[in-house]
Coordinates of C-alpha atoms in Angstrom, one line a residue:
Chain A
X1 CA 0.0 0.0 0.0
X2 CA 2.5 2.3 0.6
X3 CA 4.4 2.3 -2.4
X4 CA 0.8 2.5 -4.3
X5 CA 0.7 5.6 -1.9
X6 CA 4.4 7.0 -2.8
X7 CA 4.3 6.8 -6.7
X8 CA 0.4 8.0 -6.9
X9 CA 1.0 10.8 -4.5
X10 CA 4.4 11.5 -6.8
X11 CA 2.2 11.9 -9.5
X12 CA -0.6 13.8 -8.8
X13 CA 2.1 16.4 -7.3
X14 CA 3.6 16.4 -10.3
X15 CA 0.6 16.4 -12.9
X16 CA -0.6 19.6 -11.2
X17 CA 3.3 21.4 -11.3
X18 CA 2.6 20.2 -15.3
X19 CA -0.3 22.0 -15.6
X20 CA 1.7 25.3 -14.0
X21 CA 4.3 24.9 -16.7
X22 CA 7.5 24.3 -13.9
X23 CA 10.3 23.3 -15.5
X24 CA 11.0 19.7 -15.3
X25 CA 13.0 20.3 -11.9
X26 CA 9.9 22.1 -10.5
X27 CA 7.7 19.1 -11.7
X28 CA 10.0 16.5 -10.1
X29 CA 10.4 18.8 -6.6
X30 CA 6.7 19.1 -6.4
X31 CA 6.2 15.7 -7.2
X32 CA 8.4 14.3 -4.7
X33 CA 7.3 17.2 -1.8
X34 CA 3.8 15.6 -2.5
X35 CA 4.9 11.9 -1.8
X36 CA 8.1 12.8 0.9
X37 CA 6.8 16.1 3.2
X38 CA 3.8 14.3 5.2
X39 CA 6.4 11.4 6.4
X40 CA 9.3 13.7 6.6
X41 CA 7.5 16.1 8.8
X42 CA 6.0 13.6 10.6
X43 CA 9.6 12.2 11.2
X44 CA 10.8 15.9 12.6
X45 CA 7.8 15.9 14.5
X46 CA 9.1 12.7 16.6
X47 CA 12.7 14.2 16.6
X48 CA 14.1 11.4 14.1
X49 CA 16.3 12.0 10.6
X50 CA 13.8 11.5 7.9
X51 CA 13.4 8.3 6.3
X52 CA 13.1 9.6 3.0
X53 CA 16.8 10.6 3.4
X54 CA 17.6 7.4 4.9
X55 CA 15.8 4.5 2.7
X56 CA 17.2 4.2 -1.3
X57 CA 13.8 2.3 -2.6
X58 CA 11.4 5.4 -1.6
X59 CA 13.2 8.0 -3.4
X60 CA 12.7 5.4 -6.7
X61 CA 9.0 5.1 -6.4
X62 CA 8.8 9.0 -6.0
X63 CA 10.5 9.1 -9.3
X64 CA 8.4 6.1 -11.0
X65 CA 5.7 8.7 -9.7
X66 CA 7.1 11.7 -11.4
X67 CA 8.4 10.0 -14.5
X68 CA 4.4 8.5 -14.7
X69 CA 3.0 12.2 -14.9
X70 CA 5.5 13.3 -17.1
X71 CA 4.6 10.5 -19.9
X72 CA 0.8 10.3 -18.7
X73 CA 0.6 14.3 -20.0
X74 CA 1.1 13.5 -23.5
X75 CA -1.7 11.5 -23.7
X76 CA -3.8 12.4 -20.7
X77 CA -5.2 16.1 -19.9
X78 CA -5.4 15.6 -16.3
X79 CA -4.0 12.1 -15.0
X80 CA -4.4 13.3 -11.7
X81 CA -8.3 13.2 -12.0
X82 CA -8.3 9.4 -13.7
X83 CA -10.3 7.3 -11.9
X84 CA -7.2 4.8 -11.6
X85 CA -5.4 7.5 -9.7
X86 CA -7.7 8.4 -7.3
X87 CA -8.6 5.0 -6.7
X88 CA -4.8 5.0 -5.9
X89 CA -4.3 7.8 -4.1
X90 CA -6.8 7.1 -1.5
X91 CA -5.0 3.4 -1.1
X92 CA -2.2 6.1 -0.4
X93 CA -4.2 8.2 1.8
X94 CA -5.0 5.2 3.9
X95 CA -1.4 3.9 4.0
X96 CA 0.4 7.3 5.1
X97 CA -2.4 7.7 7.5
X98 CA -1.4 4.0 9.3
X99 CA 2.2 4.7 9.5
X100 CA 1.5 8.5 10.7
X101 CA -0.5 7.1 13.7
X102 CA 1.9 3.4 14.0
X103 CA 4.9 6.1 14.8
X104 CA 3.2 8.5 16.6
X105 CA 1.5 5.8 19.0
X106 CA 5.7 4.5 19.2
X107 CA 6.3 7.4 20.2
X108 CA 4.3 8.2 22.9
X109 CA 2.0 11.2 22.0
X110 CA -1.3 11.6 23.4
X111 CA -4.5 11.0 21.7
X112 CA -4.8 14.5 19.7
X113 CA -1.1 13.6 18.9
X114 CA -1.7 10.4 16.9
X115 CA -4.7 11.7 15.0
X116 CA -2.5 15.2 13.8
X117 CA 0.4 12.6 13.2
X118 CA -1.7 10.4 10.6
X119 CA -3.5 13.4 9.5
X120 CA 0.1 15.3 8.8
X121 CA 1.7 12.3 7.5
X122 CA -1.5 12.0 4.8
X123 CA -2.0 15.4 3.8
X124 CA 0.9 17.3 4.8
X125 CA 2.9 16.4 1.0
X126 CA -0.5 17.9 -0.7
X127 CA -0.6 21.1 1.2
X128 CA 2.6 21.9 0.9
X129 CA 2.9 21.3 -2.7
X130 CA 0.2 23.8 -2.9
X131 CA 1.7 25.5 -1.1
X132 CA 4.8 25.5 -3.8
X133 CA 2.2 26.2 -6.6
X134 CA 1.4 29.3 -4.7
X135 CA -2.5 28.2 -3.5
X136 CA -4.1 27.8 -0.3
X137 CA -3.8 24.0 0.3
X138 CA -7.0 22.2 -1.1
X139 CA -7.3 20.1 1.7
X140 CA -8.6 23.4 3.2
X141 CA -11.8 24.3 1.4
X142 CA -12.3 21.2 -0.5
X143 CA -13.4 17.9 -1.1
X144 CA -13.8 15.2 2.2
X145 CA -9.8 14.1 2.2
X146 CA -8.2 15.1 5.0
X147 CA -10.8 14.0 7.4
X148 CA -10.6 10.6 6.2
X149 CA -7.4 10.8 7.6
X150 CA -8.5 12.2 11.0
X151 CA -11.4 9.5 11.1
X152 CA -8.8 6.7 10.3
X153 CA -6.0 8.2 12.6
X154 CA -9.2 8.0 15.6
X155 CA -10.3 4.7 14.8
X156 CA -6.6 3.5 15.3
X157 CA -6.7 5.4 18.6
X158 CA -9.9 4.1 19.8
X159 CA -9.0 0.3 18.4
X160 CA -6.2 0.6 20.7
X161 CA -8.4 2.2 23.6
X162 CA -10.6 -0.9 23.8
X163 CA -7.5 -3.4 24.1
X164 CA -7.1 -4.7 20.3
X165 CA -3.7 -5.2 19.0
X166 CA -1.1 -2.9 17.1
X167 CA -2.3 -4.9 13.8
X168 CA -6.0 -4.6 14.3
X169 CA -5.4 -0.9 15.0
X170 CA -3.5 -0.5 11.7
X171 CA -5.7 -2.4 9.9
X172 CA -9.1 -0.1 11.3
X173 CA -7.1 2.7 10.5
X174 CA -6.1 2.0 6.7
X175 CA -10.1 0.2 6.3
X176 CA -11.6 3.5 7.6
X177 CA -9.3 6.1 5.5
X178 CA -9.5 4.5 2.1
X179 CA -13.5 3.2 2.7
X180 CA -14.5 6.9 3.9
X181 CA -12.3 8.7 0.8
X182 CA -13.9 6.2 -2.0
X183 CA -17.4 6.6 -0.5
X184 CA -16.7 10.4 -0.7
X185 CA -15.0 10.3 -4.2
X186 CA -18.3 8.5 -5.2
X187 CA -21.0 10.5 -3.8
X188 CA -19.0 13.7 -4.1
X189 CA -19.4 14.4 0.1
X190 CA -17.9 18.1 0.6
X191 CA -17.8 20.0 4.2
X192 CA -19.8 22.8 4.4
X193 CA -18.6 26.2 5.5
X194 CA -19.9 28.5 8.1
X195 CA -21.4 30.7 5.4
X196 CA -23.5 27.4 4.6
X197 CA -24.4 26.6 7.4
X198 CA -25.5 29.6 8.4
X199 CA -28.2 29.8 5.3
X200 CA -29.1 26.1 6.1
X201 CA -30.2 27.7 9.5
X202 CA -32.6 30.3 8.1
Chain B
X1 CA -1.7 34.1 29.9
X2 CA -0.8 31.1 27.7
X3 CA -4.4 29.7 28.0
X4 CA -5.7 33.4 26.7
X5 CA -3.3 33.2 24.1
X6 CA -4.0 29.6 22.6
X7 CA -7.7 30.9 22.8
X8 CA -7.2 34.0 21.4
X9 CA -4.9 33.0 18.3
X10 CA -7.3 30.1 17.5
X11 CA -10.1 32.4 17.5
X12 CA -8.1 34.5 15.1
X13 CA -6.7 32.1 12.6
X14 CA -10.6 30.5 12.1
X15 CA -12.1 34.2 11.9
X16 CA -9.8 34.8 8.8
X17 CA -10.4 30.8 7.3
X18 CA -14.2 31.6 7.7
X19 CA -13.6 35.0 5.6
X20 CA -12.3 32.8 3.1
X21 CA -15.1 30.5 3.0
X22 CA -12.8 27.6 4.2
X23 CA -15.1 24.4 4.9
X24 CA -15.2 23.5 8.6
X25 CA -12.2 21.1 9.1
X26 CA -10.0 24.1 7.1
X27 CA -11.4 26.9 9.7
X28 CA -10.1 24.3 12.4
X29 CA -6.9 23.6 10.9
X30 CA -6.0 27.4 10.1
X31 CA -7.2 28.0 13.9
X32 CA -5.3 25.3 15.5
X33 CA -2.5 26.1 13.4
X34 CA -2.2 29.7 14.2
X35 CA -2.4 28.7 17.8
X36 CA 0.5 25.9 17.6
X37 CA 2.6 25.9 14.7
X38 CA 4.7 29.2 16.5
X39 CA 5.6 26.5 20.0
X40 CA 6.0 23.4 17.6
X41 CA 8.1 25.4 15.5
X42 CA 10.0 26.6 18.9
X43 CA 10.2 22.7 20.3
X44 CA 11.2 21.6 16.6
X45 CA 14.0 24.1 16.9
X46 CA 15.5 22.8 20.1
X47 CA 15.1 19.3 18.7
X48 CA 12.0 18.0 20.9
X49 CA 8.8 16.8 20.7
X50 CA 5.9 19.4 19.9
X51 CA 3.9 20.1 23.8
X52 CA 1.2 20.6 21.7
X53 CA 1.5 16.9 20.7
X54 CA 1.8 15.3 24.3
X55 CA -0.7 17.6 26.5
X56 CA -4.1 16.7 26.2
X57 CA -5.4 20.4 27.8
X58 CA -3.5 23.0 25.0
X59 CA -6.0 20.8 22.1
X60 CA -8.9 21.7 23.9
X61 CA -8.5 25.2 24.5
X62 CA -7.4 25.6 20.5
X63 CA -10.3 23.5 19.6
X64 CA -12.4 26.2 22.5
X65 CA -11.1 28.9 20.0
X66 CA -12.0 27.4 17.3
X67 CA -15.6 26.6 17.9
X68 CA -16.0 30.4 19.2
X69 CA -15.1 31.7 16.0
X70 CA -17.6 30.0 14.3
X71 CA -20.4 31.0 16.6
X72 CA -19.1 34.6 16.7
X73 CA -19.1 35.0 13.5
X74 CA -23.0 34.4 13.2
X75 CA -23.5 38.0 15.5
X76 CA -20.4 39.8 14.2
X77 CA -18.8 40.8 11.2
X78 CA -14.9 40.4 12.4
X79 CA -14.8 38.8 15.8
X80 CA -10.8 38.7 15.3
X81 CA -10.9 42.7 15.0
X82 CA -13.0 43.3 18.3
X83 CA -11.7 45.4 21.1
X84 CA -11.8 42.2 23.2
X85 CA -9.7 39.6 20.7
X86 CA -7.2 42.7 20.1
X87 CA -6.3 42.4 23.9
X88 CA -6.5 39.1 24.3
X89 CA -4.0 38.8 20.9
X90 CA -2.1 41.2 22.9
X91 CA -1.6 38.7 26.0
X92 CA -1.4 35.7 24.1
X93 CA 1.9 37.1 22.1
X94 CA 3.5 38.1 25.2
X95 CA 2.9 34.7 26.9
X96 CA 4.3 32.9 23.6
X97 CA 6.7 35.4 23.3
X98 CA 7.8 34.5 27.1
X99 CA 7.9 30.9 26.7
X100 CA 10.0 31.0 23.7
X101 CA 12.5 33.1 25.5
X102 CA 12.7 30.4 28.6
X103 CA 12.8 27.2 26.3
X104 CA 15.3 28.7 23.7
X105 CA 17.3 30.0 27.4
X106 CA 17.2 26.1 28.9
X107 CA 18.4 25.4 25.2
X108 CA 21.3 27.3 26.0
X109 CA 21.1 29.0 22.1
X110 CA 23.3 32.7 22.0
X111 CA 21.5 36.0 22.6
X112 CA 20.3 35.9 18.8
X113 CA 18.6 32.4 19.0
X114 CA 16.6 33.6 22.5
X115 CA 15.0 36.5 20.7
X116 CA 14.5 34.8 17.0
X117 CA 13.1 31.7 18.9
X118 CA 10.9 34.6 21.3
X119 CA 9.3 35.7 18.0
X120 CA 8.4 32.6 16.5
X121 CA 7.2 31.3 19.4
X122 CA 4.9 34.4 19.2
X123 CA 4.0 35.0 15.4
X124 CA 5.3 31.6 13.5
X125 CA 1.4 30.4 14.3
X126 CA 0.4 33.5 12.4
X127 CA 2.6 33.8 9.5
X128 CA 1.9 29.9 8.9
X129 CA -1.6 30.6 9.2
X130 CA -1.7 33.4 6.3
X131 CA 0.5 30.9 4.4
X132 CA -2.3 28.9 4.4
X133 CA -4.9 31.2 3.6
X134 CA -2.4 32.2 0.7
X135 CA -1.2 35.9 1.3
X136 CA 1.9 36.8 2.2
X137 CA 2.4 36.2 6.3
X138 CA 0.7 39.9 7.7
X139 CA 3.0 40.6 10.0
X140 CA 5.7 41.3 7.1
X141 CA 4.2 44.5 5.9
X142 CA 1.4 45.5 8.5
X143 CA 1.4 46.6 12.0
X144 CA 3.6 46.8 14.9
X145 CA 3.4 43.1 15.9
X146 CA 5.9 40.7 15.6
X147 CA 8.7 43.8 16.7
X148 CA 6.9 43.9 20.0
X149 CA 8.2 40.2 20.5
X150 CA 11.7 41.1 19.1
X151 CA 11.8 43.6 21.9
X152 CA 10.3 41.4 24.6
X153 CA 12.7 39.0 23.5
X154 CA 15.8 41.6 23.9
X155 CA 14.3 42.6 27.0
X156 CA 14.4 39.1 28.4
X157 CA 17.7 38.4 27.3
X158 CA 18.9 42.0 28.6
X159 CA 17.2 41.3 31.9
X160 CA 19.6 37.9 32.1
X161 CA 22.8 39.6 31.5
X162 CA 22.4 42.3 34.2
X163 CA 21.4 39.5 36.3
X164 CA 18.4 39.3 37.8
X165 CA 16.4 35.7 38.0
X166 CA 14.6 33.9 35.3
X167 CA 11.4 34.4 36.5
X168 CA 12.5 38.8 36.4
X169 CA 13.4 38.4 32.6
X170 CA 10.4 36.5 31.8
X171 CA 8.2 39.4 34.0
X172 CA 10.3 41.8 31.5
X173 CA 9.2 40.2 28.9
X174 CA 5.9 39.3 29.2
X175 CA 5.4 43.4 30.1
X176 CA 7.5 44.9 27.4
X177 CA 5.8 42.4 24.7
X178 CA 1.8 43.1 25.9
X179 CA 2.5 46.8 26.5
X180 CA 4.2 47.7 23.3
X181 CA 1.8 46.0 21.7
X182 CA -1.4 47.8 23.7
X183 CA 1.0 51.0 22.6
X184 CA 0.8 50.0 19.0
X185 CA -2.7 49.6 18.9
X186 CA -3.9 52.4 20.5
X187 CA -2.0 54.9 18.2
X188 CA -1.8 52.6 15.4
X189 CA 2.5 52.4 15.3
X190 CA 3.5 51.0 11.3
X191 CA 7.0 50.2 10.6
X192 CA 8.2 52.3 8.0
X193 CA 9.3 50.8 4.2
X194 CA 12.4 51.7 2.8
X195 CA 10.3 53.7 0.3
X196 CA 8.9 55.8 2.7
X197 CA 12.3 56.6 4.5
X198 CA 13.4 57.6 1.1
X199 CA 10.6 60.1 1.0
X200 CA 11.1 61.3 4.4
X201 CA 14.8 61.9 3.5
X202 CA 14.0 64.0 0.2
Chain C
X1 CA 32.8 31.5 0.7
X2 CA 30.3 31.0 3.5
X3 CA 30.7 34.5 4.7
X4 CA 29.7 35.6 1.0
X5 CA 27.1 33.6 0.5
X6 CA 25.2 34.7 3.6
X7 CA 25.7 38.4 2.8
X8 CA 25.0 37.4 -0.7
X9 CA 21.8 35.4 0.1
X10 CA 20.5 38.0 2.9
X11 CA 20.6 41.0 0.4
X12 CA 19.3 39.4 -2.2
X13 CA 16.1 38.4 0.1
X14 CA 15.5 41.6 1.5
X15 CA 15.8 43.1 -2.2
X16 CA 13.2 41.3 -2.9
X17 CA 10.7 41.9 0.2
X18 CA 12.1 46.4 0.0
X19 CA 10.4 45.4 -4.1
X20 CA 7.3 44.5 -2.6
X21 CA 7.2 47.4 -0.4
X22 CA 7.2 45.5 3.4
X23 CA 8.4 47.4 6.2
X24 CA 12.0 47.3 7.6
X25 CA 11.2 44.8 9.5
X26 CA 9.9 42.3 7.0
X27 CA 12.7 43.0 4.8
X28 CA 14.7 42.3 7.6
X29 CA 12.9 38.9 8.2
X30 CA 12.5 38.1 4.4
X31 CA 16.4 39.0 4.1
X32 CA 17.4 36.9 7.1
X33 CA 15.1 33.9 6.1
X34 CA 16.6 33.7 2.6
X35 CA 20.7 33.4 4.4
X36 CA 19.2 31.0 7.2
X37 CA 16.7 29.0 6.4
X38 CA 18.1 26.9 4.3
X39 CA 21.0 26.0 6.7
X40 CA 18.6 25.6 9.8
X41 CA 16.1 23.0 7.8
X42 CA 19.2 20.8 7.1
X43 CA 20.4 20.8 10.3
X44 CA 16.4 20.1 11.7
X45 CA 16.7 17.0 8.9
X46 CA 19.6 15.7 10.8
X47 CA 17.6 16.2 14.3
X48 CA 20.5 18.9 15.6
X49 CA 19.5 22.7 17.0
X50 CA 20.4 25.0 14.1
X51 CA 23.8 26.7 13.7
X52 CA 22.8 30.4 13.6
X53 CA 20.4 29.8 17.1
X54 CA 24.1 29.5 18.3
X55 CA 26.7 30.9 16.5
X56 CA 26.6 34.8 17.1
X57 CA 28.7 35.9 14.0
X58 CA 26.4 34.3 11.3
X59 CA 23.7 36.1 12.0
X60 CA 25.6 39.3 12.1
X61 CA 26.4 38.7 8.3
X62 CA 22.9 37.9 7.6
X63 CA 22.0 41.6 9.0
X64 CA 25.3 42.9 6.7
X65 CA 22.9 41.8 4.2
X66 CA 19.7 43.2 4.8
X67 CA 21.7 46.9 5.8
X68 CA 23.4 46.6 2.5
X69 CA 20.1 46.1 0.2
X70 CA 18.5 48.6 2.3
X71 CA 21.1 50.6 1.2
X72 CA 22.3 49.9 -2.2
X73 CA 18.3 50.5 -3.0
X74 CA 18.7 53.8 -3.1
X75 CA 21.4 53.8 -5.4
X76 CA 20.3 50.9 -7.9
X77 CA 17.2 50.2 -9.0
X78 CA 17.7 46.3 -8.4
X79 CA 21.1 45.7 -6.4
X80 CA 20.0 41.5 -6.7
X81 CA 20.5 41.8 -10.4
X82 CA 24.2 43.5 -10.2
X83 CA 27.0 41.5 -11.7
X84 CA 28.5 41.2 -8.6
X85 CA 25.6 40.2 -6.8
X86 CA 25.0 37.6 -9.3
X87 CA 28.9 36.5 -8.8
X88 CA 28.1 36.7 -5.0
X89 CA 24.8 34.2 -5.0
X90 CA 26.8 31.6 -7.3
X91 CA 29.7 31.6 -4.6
X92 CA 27.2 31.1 -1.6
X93 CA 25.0 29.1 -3.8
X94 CA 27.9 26.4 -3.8
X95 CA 29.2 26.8 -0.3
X96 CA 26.1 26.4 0.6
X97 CA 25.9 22.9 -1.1
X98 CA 29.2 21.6 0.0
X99 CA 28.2 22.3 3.9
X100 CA 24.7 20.7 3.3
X101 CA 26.8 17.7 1.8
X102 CA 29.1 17.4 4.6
X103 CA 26.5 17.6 7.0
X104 CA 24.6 14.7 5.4
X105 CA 27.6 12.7 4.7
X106 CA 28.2 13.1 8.6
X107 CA 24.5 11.8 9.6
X108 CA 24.9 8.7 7.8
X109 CA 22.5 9.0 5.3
X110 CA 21.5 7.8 1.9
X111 CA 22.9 9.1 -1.8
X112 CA 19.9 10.3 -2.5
X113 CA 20.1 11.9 1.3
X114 CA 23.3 13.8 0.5
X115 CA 21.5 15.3 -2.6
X116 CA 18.6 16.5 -1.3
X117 CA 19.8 17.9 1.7
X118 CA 22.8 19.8 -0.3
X119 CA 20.2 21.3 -2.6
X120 CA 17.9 22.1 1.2
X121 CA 20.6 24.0 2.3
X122 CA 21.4 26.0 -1.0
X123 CA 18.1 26.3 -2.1
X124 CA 15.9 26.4 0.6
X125 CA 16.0 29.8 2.6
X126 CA 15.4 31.3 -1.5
X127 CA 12.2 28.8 -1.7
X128 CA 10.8 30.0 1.7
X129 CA 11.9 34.1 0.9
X130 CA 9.3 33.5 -1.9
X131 CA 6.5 31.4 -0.1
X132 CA 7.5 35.1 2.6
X133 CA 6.7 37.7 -0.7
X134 CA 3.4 34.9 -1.9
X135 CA 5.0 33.4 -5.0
X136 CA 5.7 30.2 -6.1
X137 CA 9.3 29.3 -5.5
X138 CA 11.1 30.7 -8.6
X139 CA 13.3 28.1 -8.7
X140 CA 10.4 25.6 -9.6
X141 CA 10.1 27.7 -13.2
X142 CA 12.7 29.9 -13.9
X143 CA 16.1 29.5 -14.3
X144 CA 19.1 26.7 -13.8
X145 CA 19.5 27.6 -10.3
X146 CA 18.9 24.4 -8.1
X147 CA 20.0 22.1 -10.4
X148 CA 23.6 23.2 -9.7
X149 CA 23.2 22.3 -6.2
X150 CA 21.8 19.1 -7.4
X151 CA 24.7 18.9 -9.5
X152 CA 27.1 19.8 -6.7
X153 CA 25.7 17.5 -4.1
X154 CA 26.0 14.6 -6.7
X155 CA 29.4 15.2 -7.5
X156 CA 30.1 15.4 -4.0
X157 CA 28.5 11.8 -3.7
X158 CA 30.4 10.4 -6.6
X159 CA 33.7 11.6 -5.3
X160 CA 33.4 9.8 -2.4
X161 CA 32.3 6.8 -4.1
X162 CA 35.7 6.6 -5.9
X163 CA 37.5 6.7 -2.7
X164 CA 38.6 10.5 -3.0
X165 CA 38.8 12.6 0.9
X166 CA 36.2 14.4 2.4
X167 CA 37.8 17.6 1.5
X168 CA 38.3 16.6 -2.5
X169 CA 34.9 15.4 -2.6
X170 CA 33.9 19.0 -0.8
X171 CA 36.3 21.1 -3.5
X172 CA 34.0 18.8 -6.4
X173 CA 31.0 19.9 -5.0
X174 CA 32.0 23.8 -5.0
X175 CA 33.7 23.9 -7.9
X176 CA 30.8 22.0 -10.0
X177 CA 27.9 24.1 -8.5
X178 CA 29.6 27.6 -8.9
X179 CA 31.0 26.4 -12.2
X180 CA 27.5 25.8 -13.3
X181 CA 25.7 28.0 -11.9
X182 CA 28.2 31.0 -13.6
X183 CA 27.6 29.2 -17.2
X184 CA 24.1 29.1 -16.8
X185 CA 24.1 33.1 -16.2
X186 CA 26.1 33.5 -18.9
X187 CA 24.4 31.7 -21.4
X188 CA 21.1 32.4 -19.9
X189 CA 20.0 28.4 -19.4
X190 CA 16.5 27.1 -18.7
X191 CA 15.4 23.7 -18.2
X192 CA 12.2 22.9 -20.6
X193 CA 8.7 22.5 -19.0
X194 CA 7.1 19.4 -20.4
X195 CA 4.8 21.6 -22.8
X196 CA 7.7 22.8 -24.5
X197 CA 9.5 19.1 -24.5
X198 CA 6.4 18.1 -26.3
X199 CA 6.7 20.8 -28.8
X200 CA 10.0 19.8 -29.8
X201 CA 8.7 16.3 -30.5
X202 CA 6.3 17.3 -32.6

């Protein structure tokens, strides 16, 4: 799941630095930000090096992901938006959400602190590679994504409340994140804002 | 004074994400953000694990500030611009500000790192947050804000050289950060650009 | 060449923020971010409290910087532009590099490791300047800038490989990235964006 996760988050990154005309250093940097950040800074966060820096196969599937955009372009308009990525991506979603909360649960945080861990470790590589394209992060305004996360990185909190093991936890986790995103994917969920539900009110 | 600030900056950071018609979990994020990002950043910096990320109380009173955002936004136009939040603002950088200045102390950085890690502490939650909302970070070109910090910091570190106690320096500091800043609002104190200076000089 | 580059780095920041008419302050920030930034995320990559929170005569170059633009703006309409400046940036561009190699080599980790974190630590206070002024990073779409740090840190890499000293392998990386990066002023390089690689195809 995680390498899924690594060379579909590589190349949405990258499809949208495409469609901003970066160079082709600007399209691999975004690309990789997207797939590396969330697990970097979720490594910082737990005062470890990075594993990114550490491991040689991830930095390969971040390329696969890049060099995937790159070719998909040609004959795609948007590969990010094909079905077969997003299906991907929220396999990714799911898998960067389970190791978020499996190292922040090592690592002795408190409850809030494995949910923001998972959630970080999913979403952080999107938002900041919006942030690099100069936007607000998406995660922000639309879509359901990152609260997939934050459900998945609670039901791997309150798995391990009620006593199951590390593995049952993990596996809650990663069924939650990737069930919630494809249900919202499907039916096209969205969070309201305040301004809506203010009208909804009157 | 830290549990006004944490308040205060959440209630800020969501005001301006519900401006922007940020969807709920974005309003949250931006709050939280602007209330935490500044000590993460400062705990990062020292190489430790976030507070924010182990106590279970600080998430609450974000999440408090949070939540009044979004119902004061439904009576007012600009809760974050209110007589009230401006004070509390006010207390909540010079608590940050003084907590920095202690932590970066114990970290045993030089004179530079005590007032650069002061001022993060105080306005990194801020200048993350409007990176999020996509402007450039406010406290760059507007106000007399983050300089209050720089001097609280200073005075803090100035304190500890003459030698008075630790908790003298961060009584200096809390009191030079909230007054300046009270100062500054009242008459409205702007930095200068280098443009005007030129003007003033012709 | 380290003292260069962060005078170098610093003016050309707070060129940049004077351009965009922030107060002294934020020029000062923007200026100071640009020389430091880059230097503190590699050292947060290898979980170790940034230099400049410690050493006290960095950060009094960084300032050398940010005086200088604040100065030489009244003079020239765009000191960051100069020839020398130019000459400067290439300099601290590739001393930059070379530390950020060193640094990585010293932490143990990956090839791919050495890389990234040599172009973190040239590129990387630049990259966050802009995210500062609300751009996207121009070295994502302009110019061959990071590449030579890319270039650099590989070199630095495959020197070692063949058995060459930490200090030969250190001279490789300098003299490749500041060779390159002078070249590519002079003959004006760009790397392609993959609309324009697809244009040539055709």
């Amino acid at each position: 799941m995680n390498t899924i996760g690594l060379v579909a988050f590589a190349l949405v990154g990258s499809s949208k630095a495409i469609r901003e005309e970066f160079d082709v250093f600007g399209i691999a940097i975004v690309g990789l930000a997207m797939a590396f950040v969330g697990g970097a800074t979720r490594d910082l966060l737990v005062t470890r090096v990075p594993l990114v820096l550490q491991s040689p196969i991830e930095i390969v599937l971040g390329l696969l992901g890049v060099g995937l955009a790159m070719v998909l372009s040609v004959v795609l308009e948007s590969p990010d938006t094909h079905p077969v990525t997003l299906v991907a991506d929220a396999i990714g979603l799911a898998a960067f959400a389970t190791t978020g909360a499996i190292v922040a649960t090592d690592a002795g945080v408190s409850a809030f602190g494995v949910v923001a861990i998972a959630m970080i470790n999913a979403v952080g590589g999107g938002a900041f590679a919006d942030i690099l394209l100069d936007r607000a992060p998406f995660i922000l305004f639309e879509d359901f994504y990152a609260s997939c996360a934050v459900l998945g990185g609670a039901a791997y909190w309150l798995t391990g409340v009620v006593g199951a093991s590390g593995s049952t936890a993990a596996g809650a986790c990663a069924v939650v994140t990737v069930g919630m995103r494809l249900v919202a994917v499907t039916y096209d969920w969205h969070l309201p804002t305040v301004q809506r539900l203010e009208l909804l009110r009157e």
